[in-house]
Amino acid sequence: MCGLSLEANLKPLVQWLEDLGLDKQQIAKAIGRFPIMCGFSLEAHLKPRVQWLLDVGLDKSQVAKVIASYPRISSLSLEANFKPKVRLLGERGFAQAEIARILAIEPNIV
């Protein structure tokens, strides 16, 4: 896997995704669709994005569904993608709960 370690990269990622609420089939599908995710740092990259989604108003099960259905979201920049688009939705009159619902249903909006 191009210099990636099973112990240092894949096992912690799989465990973290399970803890987030994804089942083994969803994890396999997410990694299969976006294998570069295996090289991302949990602490510096993946956890901040998940925390941001939680802070916006998604619950843990919604975040799990977002990661399972749109794993590419794990690669997007908080500053360049997430925050400006959510800010724009707020400026357009969407309430925070509506924004969370939009992100849960259509995560590719970011």
mmCIF file of C-alpha atoms in Angstrom:
data_model
loop_
_atom_site.group_PDB
_atom_site.id
_atom_site.type_symbol
_atom_site.label_atom_id
_atom_site.label_comp_id
_atom_site.label_asym_id
_atom_site.label_seq_id
_atom_site.Cartn_x
_atom_site.Cartn_y
_atom_site.Cartn_z
ATOM 1 C CA MET A 1 0.000 0.000 0.000
ATOM 2 C CA CYS A 2 2.655 2.536 -1.015
ATOM 3 C CA GLY A 3 4.519 2.741 2.265
ATOM 4 C CA LEU A 4 1.483 2.483 4.531
ATOM 5 C CA SER A 5 1.589 0.242 7.552
ATOM 6 C CA LEU A 6 -1.208 -2.130 8.445
ATOM 7 C CA GLU A 7 -0.577 -1.535 12.141
ATOM 8 C CA ALA A 8 0.036 2.210 11.962
ATOM 9 C CA ASN A 9 -2.531 3.188 9.336
ATOM 10 C CA LEU A 10 -5.206 0.682 8.393
ATOM 11 C CA LYS A 11 -6.037 -0.905 11.759
ATOM 12 C CA PRO A 12 -6.438 2.415 13.604
ATOM 13 C CA LEU A 13 -8.533 3.810 10.744
ATOM 14 C CA VAL A 14 -10.837 0.784 10.692
ATOM 15 C CA GLN A 15 -11.230 0.890 14.485
ATOM 16 C CA TRP A 16 -11.986 4.617 14.408
ATOM 17 C CA LEU A 17 -14.569 4.154 11.645
ATOM 18 C CA GLU A 18 -16.181 1.332 13.646
ATOM 19 C CA ASP A 19 -16.251 3.576 16.728
ATOM 20 C CA LEU A 20 -17.894 6.244 14.589
ATOM 21 C CA GLY A 21 -20.651 3.785 13.729
ATOM 22 C CA LEU A 22 -19.756 2.301 10.354
ATOM 23 C CA ASP A 23 -20.132 -1.443 9.953
ATOM 24 C CA LYS A 24 -17.465 -3.562 8.280
ATOM 25 C CA GLN A 25 -19.239 -3.510 4.914
ATOM 26 C CA GLN A 26 -19.508 0.295 4.974
ATOM 27 C CA ILE A 27 -15.839 0.574 5.954
ATOM 28 C CA ALA A 28 -14.746 -1.712 3.125
ATOM 29 C CA LYS A 29 -16.862 0.235 0.650
ATOM 30 C CA ALA A 30 -15.590 3.627 1.866
ATOM 31 C CA ILE A 31 -11.935 2.574 1.743
ATOM 32 C CA GLY A 32 -12.477 0.871 -1.608
ATOM 33 C CA ARG A 33 -14.021 4.015 -3.047
ATOM 34 C CA PHE A 34 -11.414 6.338 -1.535
ATOM 35 C CA PRO A 35 -8.277 4.373 -0.561
ATOM 36 C CA ILE A 36 -6.173 7.492 -0.055
ATOM 37 C CA MET A 37 -8.107 7.879 3.202
ATOM 38 C CA CYS A 38 -5.794 5.208 4.642
ATOM 39 C CA GLY A 39 -2.886 7.626 4.482
ATOM 40 C CA PHE A 40 -4.585 10.451 6.345
ATOM 41 C CA SER A 41 -3.694 11.185 9.941
ATOM 42 C CA LEU A 42 -6.573 10.469 12.296
ATOM 43 C CA GLU A 43 -5.600 13.244 14.693
ATOM 44 C CA ALA A 44 -4.587 15.937 12.241
ATOM 45 C CA HIS A 45 -6.943 15.247 9.376
ATOM 46 C CA LEU A 46 -9.908 12.942 9.908
ATOM 47 C CA LYS A 47 -10.984 13.739 13.460
ATOM 48 C CA PRO A 48 -11.131 17.525 12.880
ATOM 49 C CA ARG A 49 -13.462 17.052 9.902
ATOM 50 C CA VAL A 50 -15.744 14.740 11.824
ATOM 51 C CA GLN A 51 -15.742 17.106 14.804
ATOM 52 C CA TRP A 52 -16.636 19.984 12.509
ATOM 53 C CA LEU A 53 -19.598 18.043 11.110
ATOM 54 C CA LEU A 54 -20.719 17.299 14.669
ATOM 55 C CA ASP A 55 -20.314 20.968 15.594
ATOM 56 C CA VAL A 56 -22.440 22.006 12.599
ATOM 57 C CA GLY A 57 -25.243 19.871 13.990
ATOM 58 C CA LEU A 58 -24.995 16.393 12.508
ATOM 59 C CA ASP A 59 -25.284 13.587 15.007
ATOM 60 C CA LYS A 60 -22.821 10.703 15.131
ATOM 61 C CA SER A 61 -25.011 8.372 13.045
ATOM 62 C CA GLN A 62 -25.424 11.057 10.375
ATOM 63 C CA VAL A 63 -21.670 11.616 10.268
ATOM 64 C CA ALA A 64 -21.147 7.864 9.874
ATOM 65 C CA LYS A 65 -23.570 7.814 6.939
ATOM 66 C CA VAL A 66 -21.809 10.799 5.358
ATOM 67 C CA ILE A 67 -18.403 9.092 5.608
ATOM 68 C CA ALA A 68 -19.841 5.824 4.301
ATOM 69 C CA SER A 69 -21.600 7.397 1.330
ATOM 70 C CA TYR A 70 -19.112 10.156 0.488
ATOM 71 C CA PRO A 71 -15.670 9.163 1.827
ATOM 72 C CA ARG A 72 -14.019 11.858 -0.294
ATOM 73 C CA ILE A 73 -15.330 14.357 2.246
ATOM 74 C CA SER A 74 -12.441 13.265 4.453
ATOM 75 C CA SER A 75 -10.018 14.940 2.029
ATOM 76 C CA LEU A 76 -11.690 18.328 1.813
ATOM 77 C CA SER A 77 -10.285 21.432 3.453
ATOM 78 C CA LEU A 78 -12.172 22.878 6.398
ATOM 79 C CA GLU A 79 -11.089 26.398 5.460
ATOM 80 C CA ALA A 80 -11.532 26.171 1.679
ATOM 81 C CA ASN A 81 -14.567 23.899 1.423
ATOM 82 C CA PHE A 82 -16.580 23.320 4.570
ATOM 83 C CA LYS A 83 -16.617 26.689 6.288
ATOM 84 C CA PRO A 84 -17.237 28.978 3.272
ATOM 85 C CA LYS A 85 -20.079 26.848 1.945
ATOM 86 C CA VAL A 86 -21.799 26.553 5.301
ATOM 87 C CA ARG A 87 -21.317 30.300 5.832
ATOM 88 C CA LEU A 88 -22.927 30.927 2.431
ATOM 89 C CA LEU A 89 -25.908 28.744 3.319
ATOM 90 C CA GLY A 90 -26.311 30.713 6.541
ATOM 91 C CA GLU A 91 -26.116 33.995 4.628
ATOM 92 C CA ARG A 92 -28.830 32.695 2.306
ATOM 93 C CA GLY A 93 -31.161 32.322 5.272
ATOM 94 C CA PHE A 94 -30.794 28.660 6.148
ATOM 95 C CA ALA A 95 -31.004 27.913 9.863
ATOM 96 C CA GLN A 96 -28.262 25.808 11.465
ATOM 97 C CA ALA A 97 -30.577 22.790 11.735
ATOM 98 C CA GLU A 98 -31.419 23.082 8.035
ATOM 99 C CA ILE A 99 -27.738 23.283 7.132
ATOM 100 C CA ALA A 100 -27.041 20.140 9.162
ATOM 101 C CA ARG A 101 -29.906 18.359 7.422
ATOM 102 C CA ILE A 102 -28.594 19.433 3.989
ATOM 103 C CA LEU A 103 -25.096 18.172 4.814
ATOM 104 C CA ALA A 104 -26.483 14.876 6.105
ATOM 105 C CA ILE A 105 -28.497 14.307 2.926
ATOM 106 C CA GLU A 106 -26.139 15.831 0.324
ATOM 107 C CA PRO A 107 -22.602 15.876 1.750
ATOM 108 C CA ASN A 108 -21.125 16.487 -1.689
ATOM 109 C CA ILE A 109 -22.404 20.060 -1.410
ATOM 110 C CA VAL A 110 -19.138 20.866 0.358
#
